[in-house]
CSV table of C-alpha atoms (C1' of nucleotides) in Angstrom, one decimal:
chain,number,residue,atom,x,y,z
M,12,MET,CA,-155.2,109.2,-30.8
M,13,VAL,CA,-152.4,108.6,-28.4
M,14,ASN,CA,-152.8,106.7,-25.1
M,15,GLN,CA,-153.1,109.5,-22.4
M,16,GLU,CA,-151.6,107.3,-19.7
M,17,ASP,CA,-148.4,106.4,-21.5
M,18,PRO,CA,-145.5,108.1,-19.7
M,19,ARG,CA,-144.1,109.3,-22.9
M,20,VAL,CA,-147.4,111.1,-23.7
M,21,LEU,CA,-147.5,112.7,-20.2
M,22,ARG,CA,-144.0,114.0,-20.6
M,23,THR,CA,-144.4,115.2,-24.1
M,24,ARG,CA,-147.6,117.1,-23.2
M,25,GLN,CA,-145.9,118.6,-20.2
M,26,PHE,CA,-143.0,119.8,-22.4
M,27,ILE,CA,-145.4,121.3,-24.8
M,28,ARG,CA,-147.3,123.2,-22.2
M,29,ALA,CA,-144.2,124.4,-20.4
M,30,ALA,CA,-142.7,125.6,-23.7
M,31,PHE,CA,-145.9,127.4,-24.6
M,32,ARG,CA,-146.3,129.1,-21.2
M,33,ASP,CA,-142.7,130.2,-21.5
M,34,LEU,CA,-143.1,131.6,-25.0
M,35,LEU,CA,-146.2,133.5,-23.9
M,36,ARG,CA,-144.1,135.3,-21.5
M,37,ARG,CA,-141.9,136.8,-24.2
M,38,LYS,CA,-144.0,136.7,-27.3
M,39,GLY,CA,-147.5,137.5,-28.3
M,40,PHE,CA,-149.8,134.5,-29.0
M,41,ASP,CA,-150.1,135.4,-32.7
M,42,ALA,CA,-146.4,135.5,-33.0
M,43,ILE,CA,-145.8,132.1,-31.6
M,44,THR,CA,-145.5,129.4,-34.3
M,45,ILE,CA,-145.8,125.6,-33.9
M,46,LYS,CA,-142.2,125.4,-34.8
M,47,ASP,CA,-141.3,127.7,-31.9
M,48,ILE,CA,-143.2,125.5,-29.5
M,49,ALA,CA,-141.8,122.3,-30.9
M,50,GLN,CA,-138.2,123.6,-30.7
M,51,LYS,CA,-138.5,124.8,-27.1
M,52,ALA,CA,-140.2,121.6,-26.1
M,53,THR,CA,-137.4,119.6,-27.8
M,54,ILE,CA,-139.9,117.6,-29.7
M,55,ASN,CA,-140.6,117.2,-33.4
M,56,ARG,CA,-143.2,119.4,-35.0
M,57,ALA,CA,-145.2,116.4,-36.2
M,58,THR,CA,-145.4,115.3,-32.6
M,59,PHE,CA,-147.1,118.4,-31.6
M,60,TYR,CA,-149.9,117.6,-34.0
M,61,ALA,CA,-150.3,114.2,-32.4
M,62,HIS,CA,-151.4,115.9,-29.3
M,63,PHE,CA,-153.1,119.2,-30.2
M,64,GLU,CA,-155.1,120.2,-33.2
M,65,ASP,CA,-153.4,123.6,-33.3
M,66,LYS,CA,-152.2,126.2,-30.9
M,67,TYR,CA,-155.8,127.2,-30.1
M,68,ALA,CA,-156.4,123.8,-28.6
M,69,LEU,CA,-153.2,124.1,-26.7
M,70,LEU,CA,-154.2,127.5,-25.3
M,71,ASP,CA,-157.5,126.1,-24.3
M,72,GLU,CA,-155.9,123.3,-22.3
M,73,VAL,CA,-153.3,125.5,-20.7
M,74,THR,CA,-156.0,128.0,-19.7
M,75,GLU,CA,-158.1,125.2,-18.2
M,76,LEU,CA,-155.3,123.7,-16.2
M,77,ALA,CA,-154.2,127.1,-14.9
M,78,PHE,CA,-157.8,127.8,-13.8
M,79,ASP,CA,-158.0,124.4,-12.0
M,80,ALA,CA,-154.8,125.2,-10.2
M,81,MET,CA,-156.1,128.5,-9.2
M,82,ILE,CA,-159.4,127.3,-7.7
M,83,PRO,CA,-159.0,126.9,-3.9
M,84,GLU,CA,-159.5,123.5,-2.3
M,85,GLN,CA,-162.5,124.8,-0.4
M,86,VAL,CA,-164.3,125.9,-3.5
M,87,ALA,CA,-163.6,122.6,-5.3
M,88,GLN,CA,-165.1,120.7,-2.4
M,89,ALA,CA,-167.9,123.1,-1.6
M,90,GLN,CA,-171.3,121.6,-0.9
M,91,ALA,CA,-173.1,124.9,-1.0
M,92,PHE,CA,-172.7,128.3,-2.5
M,93,THR,CA,-172.0,130.2,0.8
M,94,GLU,CA,-170.8,133.8,1.1
M,95,ASP,CA,-167.4,132.4,2.0
M,96,ILE,CA,-167.2,130.3,-1.2
M,97,CYS,CA,-168.4,133.3,-3.2
M,98,ASP,CA,-165.7,135.5,-1.8
M,99,ARG,CA,-163.0,132.9,-2.6
M,100,LEU,CA,-164.3,132.6,-6.2
M,101,ILE,CA,-164.2,136.3,-6.6
M,102,LEU,CA,-160.6,136.6,-5.3
M,103,ALA,CA,-159.4,133.5,-7.3
M,104,THR,CA,-160.9,134.9,-10.5
M,105,HIS,CA,-159.4,138.3,-9.9
M,106,ARG,CA,-156.0,136.8,-9.2
M,107,TYR,CA,-156.2,134.7,-12.3
M,108,ILE,CA,-156.9,137.7,-14.5
M,109,VAL,CA,-154.1,139.8,-12.9
M,110,ASP,CA,-151.6,137.0,-13.3
M,111,PHE,CA,-152.7,136.4,-16.8
M,112,TYR,CA,-152.2,140.0,-17.9
M,113,ARG,CA,-148.9,140.2,-16.1
M,114,ASN,CA,-147.4,137.1,-17.5
M,115,CYS,CA,-148.6,137.2,-21.1
M,116,ARG,CA,-147.9,139.7,-23.8
M,117,MET,CA,-151.3,140.7,-25.0
M,118,ASP,CA,-150.6,141.9,-28.5
M,119,SER,CA,-153.3,139.5,-29.6
M,120,HIS,CA,-156.9,140.5,-29.1
M,121,SER,CA,-158.0,137.0,-30.3
M,122,MET,CA,-156.2,135.3,-27.5
M,123,ALA,CA,-157.7,137.6,-24.8
M,124,THR,CA,-161.1,136.8,-26.2
M,125,LEU,CA,-160.5,133.1,-26.2
M,126,VAL,CA,-159.2,133.1,-22.6
M,127,ASP,CA,-162.1,135.3,-21.5
M,128,GLU,CA,-164.6,132.9,-22.9
M,129,LYS,CA,-162.8,129.9,-21.5
M,130,ILE,CA,-162.5,131.3,-18.0
M,131,LYS,CA,-166.1,132.4,-17.9
M,132,LYS,CA,-167.2,128.9,-19.0
M,133,MET,CA,-165.0,127.3,-16.3
M,134,LEU,CA,-166.4,129.6,-13.7
M,135,GLN,CA,-170.0,128.9,-14.7
M,136,GLN,CA,-169.3,125.1,-14.6
M,137,THR,CA,-167.7,125.4,-11.2
M,138,ILE,CA,-170.6,127.4,-9.9
M,139,ALA,CA,-173.2,125.1,-11.4
M,140,ARG,CA,-171.5,122.1,-9.9
M,141,ILE,CA,-171.8,123.6,-6.5
M,142,PHE,CA,-175.4,124.6,-7.0
M,143,LEU,CA,-176.3,121.1,-8.1
M,144,LYS,CA,-174.6,119.5,-5.1
M,145,GLY,CA,-176.9,121.2,-2.6
M,146,ASP,CA,-180.5,120.1,-2.2
M,147,LEU,CA,-182.5,122.0,-4.9
M,148,PRO,CA,-185.1,124.5,-3.7
M,149,HIS,CA,-188.6,124.0,-4.8
M,150,GLY,CA,-189.2,124.7,-8.5
M,151,ALA,CA,-185.5,124.8,-9.4
M,152,ASP,CA,-185.0,122.7,-12.5
M,153,LYS,CA,-181.6,122.0,-13.9
M,154,HIS,CA,-182.0,124.4,-16.7
M,155,ARG,CA,-182.9,127.3,-14.5
M,156,ILE,CA,-179.9,126.5,-12.2
M,157,GLN,CA,-177.5,126.6,-15.1
M,158,ILE,CA,-178.8,130.0,-16.1
M,159,MET,CA,-178.2,131.3,-12.6
M,160,ALA,CA,-174.7,129.8,-12.7
M,161,ALA,CA,-174.0,131.5,-16.1
M,162,MET,CA,-175.1,134.9,-14.8
M,163,THR,CA,-173.2,134.5,-11.6
M,164,GLY,CA,-170.0,133.5,-13.4
M,165,SER,CA,-170.3,136.3,-15.9
M,166,ALA,CA,-170.9,138.8,-13.1
M,167,ILE,CA,-167.9,137.7,-11.1
M,168,TYR,CA,-165.7,137.6,-14.2
M,169,GLY,CA,-166.9,140.9,-15.5
M,170,ALA,CA,-166.4,142.6,-12.2
M,171,ALA,CA,-162.9,141.1,-11.7
M,172,HIS,CA,-162.0,142.1,-15.2
M,173,PHE,CA,-163.3,145.6,-14.7
M,174,TRP,CA,-161.3,146.0,-11.5
M,175,LEU,CA,-158.1,145.9,-13.6
M,176,ASN,CA,-158.6,149.5,-14.6
M,177,VAL,CA,-159.9,151.0,-11.5
M,178,GLU,CA,-158.1,153.4,-9.2
M,179,GLU,CA,-158.5,151.2,-6.2
M,180,LYS,CA,-157.3,148.2,-8.1
M,181,ASP,CA,-155.3,146.9,-5.2
M,182,ARG,CA,-158.3,147.0,-2.8
M,183,THR,CA,-159.6,143.5,-3.6
M,184,ASP,CA,-161.6,143.7,-0.4
M,185,VAL,CA,-163.6,146.5,-1.9
M,186,LEU,CA,-164.2,144.4,-5.0
M,187,VAL,CA,-165.4,141.5,-2.9
M,188,ASP,CA,-167.7,143.7,-0.9
M,189,LEU,CA,-169.3,145.0,-4.1
M,190,VAL,CA,-169.7,141.7,-5.9
M,191,ARG,CA,-170.7,139.4,-3.0
M,192,PRO,CA,-174.0,141.1,-2.1
M,193,TYR,CA,-174.9,141.6,-5.7
M,194,VAL,CA,-174.4,138.0,-6.5
M,195,MET,CA,-176.0,136.6,-3.3
M,196,ASN,CA,-179.0,138.8,-3.6
M,197,GLY,CA,-179.4,138.0,-7.2
M,198,LEU,CA,-179.4,134.3,-6.4
M,199,GLY,CA,-181.9,134.8,-3.7
M,200,PRO,CA,-183.5,131.5,-2.7
M,201,TYR,CA,-181.2,129.4,-4.9
M,202,ARG,CA,-178.1,129.9,-3.0
M,203,HIS,CA,-178.2,127.3,-0.2
M,204,GLY,CA,-180.8,124.9,-1.3
M,205,ASP,CA,-182.5,125.8,2.0
M,206,GLY,CA,-184.7,128.5,0.6
F,18,MET,CA,-126.8,100.7,-29.6
F,19,VAL,CA,-128.9,103.8,-29.8
F,20,ASN,CA,-128.2,106.8,-31.9
F,21,GLN,CA,-126.5,109.3,-29.7
F,22,GLU,CA,-127.8,112.3,-31.6
F,23,ASP,CA,-131.5,111.4,-31.5
F,24,PRO,CA,-133.2,114.0,-29.4
F,25,ARG,CA,-135.1,111.2,-27.6
F,26,VAL,CA,-131.8,109.7,-26.6
F,27,LEU,CA,-130.4,113.0,-25.4
F,28,ARG,CA,-133.4,113.7,-23.3
F,29,THR,CA,-133.5,110.2,-21.8
F,30,ARG,CA,-129.9,110.3,-20.8
F,31,GLN,CA,-130.3,113.7,-19.3
F,32,PHE,CA,-133.2,112.4,-17.3
F,33,ILE,CA,-131.2,109.4,-16.1
F,34,ARG,CA,-128.3,111.5,-15.0
F,35,ALA,CA,-130.4,114.1,-13.3
F,36,ALA,CA,-132.3,111.4,-11.4
F,37,PHE,CA,-129.1,109.7,-10.4
F,38,ARG,CA,-127.5,113.0,-9.1
F,39,ASP,CA,-130.6,113.7,-7.2
F,40,LEU,CA,-130.7,110.3,-5.7
F,41,LEU,CA,-127.1,110.5,-4.7
F,42,ARG,CA,-127.9,113.5,-2.6
F,43,ARG,CA,-130.2,111.5,-0.4
F,44,LYS,CA,-129.2,107.9,-0.7
F,45,GLY,CA,-125.9,106.0,-0.7
F,46,PHE,CA,-124.7,104.7,-4.0
F,47,ASP,CA,-125.1,101.1,-2.9
F,48,ALA,CA,-128.7,101.7,-1.8
F,49,ILE,CA,-129.7,103.1,-5.2
F,50,THR,CA,-131.4,100.6,-7.4
F,51,ILE,CA,-132.0,100.7,-11.1
F,52,LYS,CA,-135.7,100.8,-10.3
F,53,ASP,CA,-135.1,104.0,-8.2
F,54,ILE,CA,-133.3,105.7,-11.1
F,55,ALA,CA,-135.9,104.6,-13.7
F,56,GLN,CA,-138.8,105.8,-11.5
F,57,LYS,CA,-137.3,109.2,-10.8
F,58,ALA,CA,-136.3,109.6,-14.4
F,59,THR,CA,-139.8,108.6,-15.5
F,60,ILE,CA,-138.5,106.1,-17.9
F,61,ASN,CA,-138.9,102.3,-18.0
F,62,ARG,CA,-136.3,100.2,-16.3
F,63,ALA,CA,-135.6,98.4,-19.6
F,64,THR,CA,-134.8,101.8,-21.2
F,65,PHE,CA,-132.1,102.3,-18.6
F,66,TYR,CA,-130.3,99.3,-19.9
F,67,ALA,CA,-130.5,100.6,-23.4
F,68,HIS,CA,-128.2,103.4,-22.3
F,69,PHE,CA,-126.0,102.1,-19.5
F,70,GLU,CA,-124.6,98.7,-18.8
F,71,ASP,CA,-125.2,99.2,-15.0
F,72,LYS,CA,-125.1,101.9,-12.4
F,73,TYR,CA,-121.3,101.8,-12.4
F,74,ALA,CA,-121.3,102.9,-16.0
F,75,LEU,CA,-123.7,105.7,-15.1
F,76,LEU,CA,-121.5,106.8,-12.2
F,77,ASP,CA,-118.6,106.9,-14.5
F,78,GLU,CA,-120.3,109.1,-17.0
F,79,VAL,CA,-121.7,111.4,-14.5
F,80,THR,CA,-118.4,111.8,-12.8
F,81,GLU,CA,-116.7,112.5,-16.1
F,82,LEU,CA,-119.3,115.1,-17.2
F,83,ALA,CA,-119.0,116.8,-13.8
F,84,PHE,CA,-115.3,116.9,-14.1
F,85,ASP,CA,-115.5,118.5,-17.6
F,86,ALA,CA,-117.9,121.1,-16.3
F,87,MET,CA,-115.5,121.9,-13.5
F,88,ILE,CA,-112.4,122.4,-15.7
F,89,PRO,CA,-112.0,126.2,-16.4
F,90,GLU,CA,-112.0,127.3,-19.9
F,91,GLN,CA,-108.4,128.5,-19.7
F,92,VAL,CA,-107.2,125.0,-18.7
F,93,ALA,CA,-109.2,123.3,-21.5
F,94,GLN,CA,-107.6,125.7,-24.0
F,95,ALA,CA,-104.1,125.8,-22.5
F,96,GLN,CA,-101.2,125.5,-24.9
F,97,ALA,CA,-98.6,125.0,-22.1
F,98,PHE,CA,-98.5,123.9,-18.5
F,99,THR,CA,-97.8,127.3,-16.9
F,100,GLU,CA,-98.0,128.1,-13.2
F,101,ASP,CA,-101.3,129.8,-13.8
F,102,ILE,CA,-102.7,126.7,-15.4
F,103,CYS,CA,-101.3,124.6,-12.6
F,104,ASP,CA,-103.0,126.8,-10.0
F,105,ARG,CA,-106.3,126.6,-11.7
F,106,LEU,CA,-106.1,122.8,-12.0
F,107,ILE,CA,-105.3,122.5,-8.3
F,108,LEU,CA,-108.3,124.7,-7.3
F,109,ALA,CA,-110.7,123.0,-9.7
F,110,THR,CA,-109.7,119.6,-8.4
F,111,HIS,CA,-110.1,120.7,-4.8
F,112,ARG,CA,-113.4,122.3,-5.5
F,113,TYR,CA,-114.6,119.1,-7.2
F,114,ILE,CA,-113.7,117.0,-4.3
F,115,VAL,CA,-115.3,119.3,-1.8
F,116,ASP,CA,-118.5,119.5,-3.8
F,117,PHE,CA,-118.5,115.8,-4.2
F,118,TYR,CA,-118.3,115.0,-0.5
F,119,ARG,CA,-120.8,117.6,0.3
F,120,ASN,CA,-123.4,116.5,-2.2
F,121,CYS,CA,-123.2,112.8,-2.0
F,122,ARG,CA,-123.9,110.4,0.8
F,123,MET,CA,-120.7,108.4,1.1
F,124,ASP,CA,-121.9,105.2,2.8
F,125,SER,CA,-120.3,103.3,0.0
F,126,HIS,CA,-116.5,102.9,0.0
F,127,SER,CA,-116.7,101.4,-3.4
F,128,MET,CA,-118.1,104.5,-4.9
F,129,ALA,CA,-115.5,106.8,-3.4
F,130,THR,CA,-112.8,104.5,-4.8
F,131,LEU,CA,-114.4,104.5,-8.3
F,132,VAL,CA,-114.7,108.3,-8.3
F,133,ASP,CA,-111.2,108.7,-7.0
F,134,GLU,CA,-109.8,106.6,-9.8
F,135,LYS,CA,-111.9,108.3,-12.5
F,136,ILE,CA,-111.0,111.8,-11.4
F,137,LYS,CA,-107.3,110.9,-11.2
F,138,LYS,CA,-107.5,109.5,-14.7
F,139,MET,CA,-109.3,112.5,-16.1
F,140,LEU,CA,-106.7,114.8,-14.5
F,141,GLN,CA,-103.9,112.9,-15.9
F,142,GLN,CA,-105.4,113.0,-19.4
F,143,THR,CA,-106.0,116.7,-19.1
F,144,ILE,CA,-102.5,117.3,-18.1
F,145,ALA,CA,-101.0,115.0,-20.7
F,146,ARG,CA,-103.1,116.8,-23.4
F,147,ILE,CA,-101.5,120.1,-22.4
F,148,PHE,CA,-98.0,118.6,-22.3
F,149,LEU,CA,-98.4,117.2,-25.8
F,150,LYS,CA,-99.7,120.5,-27.2
F,151,GLY,CA,-96.4,122.3,-26.4
F,152,ASP,CA,-93.3,121.7,-28.4
F,153,LEU,CA,-91.7,118.7,-26.8
F,154,PRO,CA,-88.3,119.2,-25.3
F,155,HIS,CA,-85.4,117.1,-26.5
F,156,GLY,CA,-85.6,113.5,-25.5
F,157,ALA,CA,-89.2,113.6,-24.3
F,158,ASP,CA,-91.0,110.7,-25.9
F,159,LYS,CA,-94.7,110.3,-25.5
F,160,HIS,CA,-94.3,107.5,-23.0
F,161,ARG,CA,-92.2,109.6,-20.6
F,162,ILE,CA,-94.6,112.5,-20.9
F,163,GLN,CA,-97.5,110.3,-19.9
F,164,ILE,CA,-95.7,109.2,-16.8
F,165,MET,CA,-95.0,112.8,-15.9
F,166,ALA,CA,-98.7,113.6,-16.4
F,167,ALA,CA,-99.7,110.6,-14.3
F,168,MET,CA,-97.5,111.8,-11.4
F,169,THR,CA,-98.6,115.3,-11.7
F,170,GLY,CA,-102.3,114.3,-11.7
F,171,SER,CA,-101.8,112.0,-8.7
F,172,ALA,CA,-99.9,114.6,-6.8
F,173,ILE,CA,-102.6,117.3,-7.3
F,174,TYR,CA,-105.4,114.9,-6.6
F,175,GLY,CA,-103.7,113.5,-3.5
F,176,ALA,CA,-102.9,116.9,-2.1
F,177,ALA,CA,-106.4,118.2,-2.8
F,178,HIS,CA,-107.9,115.2,-1.1
F,179,PHE,CA,-105.6,115.4,1.9
F,180,TRP,CA,-106.6,119.0,2.3
F,181,LEU,CA,-110.2,117.9,3.2
F,182,ASN,CA,-109.0,116.9,6.7
F,183,VAL,CA,-106.6,119.7,7.5
F,184,GLU,CA,-107.1,122.5,10.0
F,185,GLU,CA,-106.5,125.2,7.4
F,186,LYS,CA,-108.9,123.5,5.0
F,187,ASP,CA,-110.4,126.8,3.9
F,188,ARG,CA,-107.1,128.3,3.0
F,189,THR,CA,-107.0,127.0,-0.6
F,190,ASP,CA,-104.3,129.6,-1.3
F,191,VAL,CA,-102.0,127.7,1.1
F,192,LEU,CA,-102.8,124.5,-0.7
F,193,VAL,CA,-101.9,126.0,-4.0
F,194,ASP,CA,-98.7,127.5,-2.7
F,195,LEU,CA,-97.7,124.1,-1.5
F,196,VAL,CA,-98.6,122.1,-4.5
F,197,ARG,CA,-97.6,124.4,-7.3
F,198,PRO,CA,-93.8,124.5,-6.6
F,199,TYR,CA,-93.7,120.8,-5.9
F,200,VAL,CA,-95.3,120.0,-9.2
F,201,MET,CA,-93.4,122.6,-11.3
F,202,ASN,CA,-90.1,121.7,-9.8
F,203,GLY,CA,-90.8,118.0,-10.3
F,204,LEU,CA,-91.6,118.6,-14.0
F,205,GLY,CA,-88.4,120.6,-14.4
F,206,PRO,CA,-87.6,121.0,-18.1
F,207,TYR,CA,-90.9,119.4,-19.3
F,208,ARG,CA,-93.2,122.1,-18.4
F,209,HIS,CA,-93.1,124.6,-21.2
F,210,GLY,CA,-91.6,122.7,-24.0
F,211,ASP,CA,-89.0,125.4,-24.0
F,212,GLY,CA,-86.4,123.6,-21.8
L,5,DG,C1',-148.4,139.2,-61.8
L,6,DG,C1',-145.1,135.9,-60.4
L,7,DA,C1',-141.3,134.4,-57.5
L,8,DT,C1',-139.7,133.4,-53.0
L,9,DG,C1',-139.9,132.0,-48.5
L,10,DA,C1',-142.1,130.8,-44.1
L,11,DA,C1',-145.5,128.5,-41.6
L,12,DC,C1',-149.0,125.0,-41.7
L,13,DG,C1',-150.8,120.4,-41.5
L,14,DT,C1',-150.2,115.5,-43.2
L,15,DT,C1',-147.8,111.2,-44.4
L,16,DG,C1',-144.7,106.9,-44.4
L,17,DC,C1',-141.0,104.9,-42.5
L,18,DA,C1',-137.3,104.1,-39.0
L,19,DT,C1',-136.2,104.0,-34.3
L,20,DA,C1',-136.5,104.8,-29.2
L,21,DG,C1',-139.2,103.9,-25.4
L,22,DG,C1',-143.0,101.4,-22.5
L,23,DC,C1',-144.6,97.1,-20.9
L,24,DA,C1',-145.0,92.5,-19.4
L,25,DA,C1',-142.8,88.4,-18.7
L,26,DC,C1',-138.9,85.6,-17.9
L,27,DA,C1',-134.7,83.3,-15.6
L,28,DC,C1',-131.4,84.2,-12.3
L,29,DA,C1',-129.1,85.9,-8.0
L,30,DT,C1',-129.4,87.7,-3.4
L,31,DT,C1',-131.4,88.5,1.0
L,32,DG,C1',-134.2,87.9,4.8
L,33,DT,C1',-137.0,84.9,7.6
L,34,DA,C1',-139.9,81.2,9.4
U,27,DT,C1',-133.5,74.0,4.7
U,28,DA,C1',-137.1,76.1,2.3
U,29,DC,C1',-139.7,80.1,1.1
U,30,DA,C1',-141.0,84.5,-0.2
U,31,DA,C1',-139.5,88.9,-1.6
U,32,DT,C1',-136.6,92.0,-4.1
U,33,DG,C1',-133.2,93.4,-7.5
U,34,DT,C1',-130.9,92.3,-11.9
U,35,DG,C1',-130.5,91.9,-16.8
U,36,DT,C1',-132.9,90.3,-21.1
U,37,DT,C1',-136.5,89.6,-24.5
U,38,DG,C1',-140.5,90.3,-27.9
U,39,DC,C1',-144.2,93.0,-29.0
U,40,DC,C1',-146.5,97.4,-29.4
U,41,DT,C1',-146.7,102.5,-29.4
U,42,DA,C1',-144.9,107.2,-29.4
U,43,DT,C1',-141.6,110.0,-31.4
U,44,DG,C1',-138.2,111.7,-34.9
U,45,DC,C1',-137.4,112.7,-39.6
U,46,DA,C1',-137.9,113.9,-44.2
U,47,DA,C1',-140.8,115.0,-47.7
U,48,DC,C1',-145.0,116.8,-49.6
U,49,DG,C1',-148.8,120.0,-51.0
U,50,DT,C1',-151.0,124.0,-49.2
U,51,DT,C1',-151.7,128.8,-47.8
U,52,DC,C1',-150.2,133.4,-47.1
U,53,DA,C1',-147.1,137.4,-46.9
U,54,DT,C1',-143.3,139.8,-49.0
U,55,DC,C1',-140.8,141.6,-52.6
U,56,DC,C1',-139.2,142.3,-57.4
DNA sequence: GGATGAACGTTGCATAGGCAACACATTGTA
DNA sequence: TACAATGTGTTGCCTATGCAACGTTCATCC
């Protein structure tokens, strides 16, 4: 494929992502064509295919970058899964979902599903990375840790998503106070690597 | 040279101009290097030379485009040099100069001179174009018309420039009331093509 | 059922842009 | 004076992008 460091490549990919984000704001995912993206990005349609297999791959990348941008510095650097880190993850996830539903026309169920899956996966990876950084408690093999991360990520994501349709939806503090103890208790001895 | 319609060319030239305008806001013209421009435009230095002979050519183009953007629609379309058109030209010229001195660091005398010359030339061409659109009065050959345009452009530019350092500098209405009669009287029978 | 048109994804070729290197000029400085 | 450092403008080679064309699929319409 293309050389990811070539300045032309960097620029072209930025154009494509920006065009796509822009289009998502006024059109549903299904309604967006490759031609639309190429036109708005002022690149040739063939060039699009030099960088992305299709618009699903583009959605994947855009989602991932947006998630990375949303993760606070403290979480990215965290050495242990503390209550503070947990809170930040909950809030960041919630904010991501809110922004996402506000900015994108959601006529497409397929897109919502894809983004759901992607974000859950990113969350789980982020959590697993933190778990693996701490000293592992006795008997915690890598496999078991990844399951714990998967459950934790799913729980956080599920709760944050559910919170969209709740009366108290603006009370993110309530959300945090509900999710944090659930997750931390569920983790039990795994959380700090000091159990 | 390069094909001026190729989208890559259009983008690259836009990048270069934008970078240059941006640099002019924080650096003097003399202090700006081609490397600076290329870096900020995220293009290769060699690519700059594919589009502009040097930074003087770039300055020339940027000045010209800015001037075109500043000219009101009515003036661009004018069929005769009326008082209304005259007023608009005076105001546009004045605004151009004000913006120019506000936005650009003027450590370089050479640049000020170049821009001065360029703008005067553009003004004169604009005026000559309007003159030549109207029916020409008896005895008005093309040569004579161009001299009238040159004087008119110089007068307007000179006055607008002078107005920078005047106590009433904000009273552009006063400026207009001084310049308009001078110019219109000077033109005498040439102005409408109806003399 | 078949025609039409739109979007997709791919291809070969032409051209613009990136890169590294060069010679030259200018400037600062030891 | 000599020198290093920096900017200028140019060159040859390689890669990314633009373009036009193609066959394909799918939806719409007669």
